[in-house]
Amino acid sequence: MTARFDAIGLVVTDMAAAVTFYRRLGLAFPAGAEDQPHAEAELPGGLRLLLDTEETVRSFHPGWRPPAGGGRASLALRCDGPGEVDALYEELVGAGYHGELKPWDAVWGQRYAVLHDPDGNGVDLFAPLPAP
């Protein structure tokens, strides 16, 4: 028996806000997903991003509480190029989302930026820098 990585799940406070944010990043949630207690978007390579409302999680785990303090996980999204990192970051910050770290050229050879989704989860945007 072998377990196979299939999905990433996030618990969200406001499904409509979460779906809107991730759609802006290019994820294809089905029409009406923003009104559901559970939503899924297929990711490249066949993985899925699963969103569940806090109420949904409490329906099967009544003692569940949102974590306190800073985040421990983030999603990393590869952009087509360094300019797309900058443009996407500016678009989302301009739309009112929290920009944690402005785009910079990281020492590991990528243009990198960090945002937060509506629930405070880290979302990293990156693209390889051109070879020197």
PDB file of C-alpha atoms in Angstrom:
ATOM      1  CA  MET A   1       0.000   0.000   0.000  1.00  0.00           C
ATOM      2  CA  THR A   2       1.357   3.432  -0.975  1.00  0.00           C
ATOM      3  CA  ALA A   3      -0.142   6.802  -0.122  1.00  0.00           C
ATOM      4  CA  ARG A   4      -0.132   9.285  -2.993  1.00  0.00           C
ATOM      5  CA  PHE A   5      -0.089  13.078  -2.659  1.00  0.00           C
ATOM      6  CA  ASP A   6      -3.388  14.270  -4.119  1.00  0.00           C
ATOM      7  CA  ALA A   7      -4.542  17.578  -2.638  1.00  0.00           C
ATOM      8  CA  ILE A   8      -3.830  20.587  -0.456  1.00  0.00           C
ATOM      9  CA  GLY A   9      -6.633  21.589   1.875  1.00  0.00           C
ATOM     10  CA  LEU A  10      -7.234  24.978   3.438  1.00  0.00           C
ATOM     11  CA  VAL A  11      -9.881  25.967   5.967  1.00  0.00           C
ATOM     12  CA  VAL A  12     -11.393  29.350   5.087  1.00  0.00           C
ATOM     13  CA  THR A  13     -13.439  31.857   7.016  1.00  0.00           C
ATOM     14  CA  ASP A  14     -15.249  33.269   3.962  1.00  0.00           C
ATOM     15  CA  MET A  15     -15.594  30.967   0.941  1.00  0.00           C
ATOM     16  CA  ALA A  16     -16.506  33.770  -1.462  1.00  0.00           C
ATOM     17  CA  ALA A  17     -13.450  35.821  -0.464  1.00  0.00           C
ATOM     18  CA  ALA A  18     -11.136  32.800  -0.743  1.00  0.00           C
ATOM     19  CA  VAL A  19     -12.485  31.693  -4.135  1.00  0.00           C
ATOM     20  CA  THR A  20     -12.231  35.262  -5.459  1.00  0.00           C
ATOM     21  CA  PHE A  21      -8.598  35.517  -4.318  1.00  0.00           C
ATOM     22  CA  TYR A  22      -7.520  32.195  -5.821  1.00  0.00           C
ATOM     23  CA  ARG A  23      -9.381  32.863  -9.062  1.00  0.00           C
ATOM     24  CA  ARG A  24      -7.363  36.072  -9.388  1.00  0.00           C
ATOM     25  CA  LEU A  25      -4.280  33.857  -9.224  1.00  0.00           C
ATOM     26  CA  GLY A  26      -5.603  31.792 -12.132  1.00  0.00           C
ATOM     27  CA  LEU A  27      -7.144  28.806 -10.331  1.00  0.00           C
ATOM     28  CA  ALA A  28     -10.305  27.525 -11.991  1.00  0.00           C
ATOM     29  CA  PHE A  29     -12.995  26.991  -9.387  1.00  0.00           C
ATOM     30  CA  PRO A  30     -16.346  26.003 -10.896  1.00  0.00           C
ATOM     31  CA  ALA A  31     -19.158  28.534 -11.181  1.00  0.00           C
ATOM     32  CA  GLY A  32     -21.016  28.825  -7.899  1.00  0.00           C
ATOM     33  CA  ALA A  33     -18.084  27.564  -5.815  1.00  0.00           C
ATOM     34  CA  GLU A  34     -18.138  30.768  -3.801  1.00  0.00           C
ATOM     35  CA  ASP A  35     -21.575  29.777  -2.408  1.00  0.00           C
ATOM     36  CA  GLN A  36     -20.614  26.251  -1.344  1.00  0.00           C
ATOM     37  CA  PRO A  37     -19.218  24.919   1.955  1.00  0.00           C
ATOM     38  CA  HIS A  38     -16.543  22.953   0.025  1.00  0.00           C
ATOM     39  CA  ALA A  39     -14.817  23.907  -3.232  1.00  0.00           C
ATOM     40  CA  GLU A  40     -12.067  22.328  -5.347  1.00  0.00           C
ATOM     41  CA  ALA A  41      -9.823  23.536  -8.154  1.00  0.00           C
ATOM     42  CA  GLU A  42      -7.566  21.259 -10.165  1.00  0.00           C
ATOM     43  CA  LEU A  43      -3.926  22.306 -10.160  1.00  0.00           C
ATOM     44  CA  PRO A  44      -1.289  21.588 -12.788  1.00  0.00           C
ATOM     45  CA  GLY A  45      -0.055  18.020 -12.534  1.00  0.00           C
ATOM     46  CA  GLY A  46      -3.388  16.738 -11.284  1.00  0.00           C
ATOM     47  CA  LEU A  47      -3.207  17.962  -7.701  1.00  0.00           C
ATOM     48  CA  ARG A  48      -6.211  19.782  -6.249  1.00  0.00           C
ATOM     49  CA  LEU A  49      -6.684  22.757  -3.954  1.00  0.00           C
ATOM     50  CA  LEU A  50      -9.529  22.054  -1.520  1.00  0.00           C
ATOM     51  CA  LEU A  51     -11.269  24.826   0.392  1.00  0.00           C
ATOM     52  CA  ASP A  52     -13.602  24.112   3.293  1.00  0.00           C
ATOM     53  CA  THR A  53     -15.401  26.636   5.471  1.00  0.00           C
ATOM     54  CA  GLU A  54     -14.826  26.627   9.208  1.00  0.00           C
ATOM     55  CA  GLU A  55     -18.445  25.479   9.613  1.00  0.00           C
ATOM     56  CA  THR A  56     -17.819  22.488   7.357  1.00  0.00           C
ATOM     57  CA  VAL A  57     -14.817  21.403   9.404  1.00  0.00           C
ATOM     58  CA  ARG A  58     -16.742  21.832  12.653  1.00  0.00           C
ATOM     59  CA  SER A  59     -19.534  19.630  11.247  1.00  0.00           C
ATOM     60  CA  PHE A  60     -17.258  16.584  11.546  1.00  0.00           C
ATOM     61  CA  HIS A  61     -14.718  17.918  14.095  1.00  0.00           C
ATOM     62  CA  PRO A  62     -16.714  19.958  16.640  1.00  0.00           C
ATOM     63  CA  GLY A  63     -13.640  20.858  18.707  1.00  0.00           C
ATOM     64  CA  TRP A  64     -11.710  22.367  15.781  1.00  0.00           C
ATOM     65  CA  ARG A  65     -10.487  25.940  16.289  1.00  0.00           C
ATOM     66  CA  PRO A  66      -8.530  28.152  13.896  1.00  0.00           C
ATOM     67  CA  PRO A  67      -4.806  28.248  14.670  1.00  0.00           C
ATOM     68  CA  ALA A  68      -3.502  31.272  16.550  1.00  0.00           C
ATOM     69  CA  GLY A  69      -0.405  33.216  15.613  1.00  0.00           C
ATOM     70  CA  GLY A  70       1.560  33.195  12.387  1.00  0.00           C
ATOM     71  CA  GLY A  71       1.203  30.812   9.506  1.00  0.00           C
ATOM     72  CA  ARG A  72       3.286  27.661   9.183  1.00  0.00           C
ATOM     73  CA  ALA A  73       2.535  26.809   5.573  1.00  0.00           C
ATOM     74  CA  SER A  74       2.325  28.621   2.268  1.00  0.00           C
ATOM     75  CA  LEU A  75       1.446  27.898  -1.314  1.00  0.00           C
ATOM     76  CA  ALA A  76       4.096  28.720  -3.911  1.00  0.00           C
ATOM     77  CA  LEU A  77       2.956  29.671  -7.407  1.00  0.00           C
ATOM     78  CA  ARG A  78       5.407  29.766 -10.301  1.00  0.00           C
ATOM     79  CA  CYS A  79       4.914  32.695 -12.653  1.00  0.00           C
ATOM     80  CA  ASP A  80       5.960  32.842 -16.312  1.00  0.00           C
ATOM     81  CA  GLY A  81       8.670  35.410 -15.654  1.00  0.00           C
ATOM     82  CA  PRO A  82      10.002  37.973 -13.183  1.00  0.00           C
ATOM     83  CA  GLY A  83       7.747  40.696 -14.613  1.00  0.00           C
ATOM     84  CA  GLU A  84       4.681  38.572 -13.924  1.00  0.00           C
ATOM     85  CA  VAL A  85       5.702  38.250 -10.254  1.00  0.00           C
ATOM     86  CA  ASP A  86       5.781  42.052  -9.996  1.00  0.00           C
ATOM     87  CA  ALA A  87       2.554  42.591 -11.940  1.00  0.00           C
ATOM     88  CA  LEU A  88       0.556  39.953 -10.065  1.00  0.00           C
ATOM     89  CA  TYR A  89       1.807  41.193  -6.707  1.00  0.00           C
ATOM     90  CA  GLU A  90       0.870  44.796  -7.556  1.00  0.00           C
ATOM     91  CA  GLU A  91      -2.538  43.743  -8.918  1.00  0.00           C
ATOM     92  CA  LEU A  92      -3.447  41.842  -5.752  1.00  0.00           C
ATOM     93  CA  VAL A  93      -2.075  44.430  -3.316  1.00  0.00           C
ATOM     94  CA  GLY A  94      -3.912  47.086  -5.338  1.00  0.00           C
ATOM     95  CA  ALA A  95      -7.106  45.059  -4.907  1.00  0.00           C
ATOM     96  CA  GLY A  96      -6.663  45.212  -1.129  1.00  0.00           C
ATOM     97  CA  TYR A  97      -4.897  41.928  -0.342  1.00  0.00           C
ATOM     98  CA  HIS A  98      -2.031  41.957   2.168  1.00  0.00           C
ATOM     99  CA  GLY A  99       1.420  42.117   0.643  1.00  0.00           C
ATOM    100  CA  GLU A 100       3.825  40.539   3.131  1.00  0.00           C
ATOM    101  CA  LEU A 101       7.080  40.924   1.142  1.00  0.00           C
ATOM    102  CA  LYS A 102       7.431  43.075  -1.973  1.00  0.00           C
ATOM    103  CA  PRO A 103       9.065  41.423  -5.011  1.00  0.00           C
ATOM    104  CA  TRP A 104      12.842  41.027  -4.758  1.00  0.00           C
ATOM    105  CA  ASP A 105      15.627  39.163  -6.522  1.00  0.00           C
ATOM    106  CA  ALA A 106      16.406  36.307  -4.143  1.00  0.00           C
ATOM    107  CA  VAL A 107      19.938  34.979  -3.757  1.00  0.00           C
ATOM    108  CA  TRP A 108      18.715  31.524  -4.882  1.00  0.00           C
ATOM    109  CA  GLY A 109      18.047  32.884  -8.394  1.00  0.00           C
ATOM    110  CA  GLN A 110      14.346  33.724  -8.365  1.00  0.00           C
ATOM    111  CA  ARG A 111      12.181  36.834  -8.408  1.00  0.00           C
ATOM    112  CA  TYR A 112      10.102  36.305  -5.266  1.00  0.00           C
ATOM    113  CA  ALA A 113       7.182  37.947  -3.450  1.00  0.00           C
ATOM    114  CA  VAL A 114       4.837  36.940  -0.628  1.00  0.00           C
ATOM    115  CA  LEU A 115       1.131  37.749  -0.198  1.00  0.00           C
ATOM    116  CA  HIS A 116      -1.509  36.573   2.247  1.00  0.00           C
ATOM    117  CA  ASP A 117      -4.826  35.101   1.196  1.00  0.00           C
ATOM    118  CA  PRO A 118      -7.963  36.366   2.999  1.00  0.00           C
ATOM    119  CA  ASP A 119      -7.320  33.928   5.878  1.00  0.00           C
ATOM    120  CA  GLY A 120      -3.678  34.903   6.333  1.00  0.00           C
ATOM    121  CA  ASN A 121      -2.160  31.894   4.554  1.00  0.00           C
ATOM    122  CA  GLY A 122       1.092  32.688   2.789  1.00  0.00           C
ATOM    123  CA  VAL A 123       1.061  32.711  -1.000  1.00  0.00           C
ATOM    124  CA  ASP A 124       4.511  32.942  -2.585  1.00  0.00           C
ATOM    125  CA  LEU A 125       4.913  34.136  -6.158  1.00  0.00           C
ATOM    126  CA  PHE A 126       8.173  33.276  -7.914  1.00  0.00           C
ATOM    127  CA  ALA A 127       9.891  32.996 -11.287  1.00  0.00           C
ATOM    128  CA  PRO A 128      13.431  32.057 -12.263  1.00  0.00           C
ATOM    129  CA  LEU A 129      15.716  35.017 -12.927  1.00  0.00           C
ATOM    130  CA  PRO A 130      17.514  35.155 -16.276  1.00  0.00           C
ATOM    131  CA  ALA A 131      20.968  33.563 -16.229  1.00  0.00           C
ATOM    132  CA  PRO A 132      23.731  36.162 -15.685  1.00  0.00           C
TER     133      PRO A 132
END
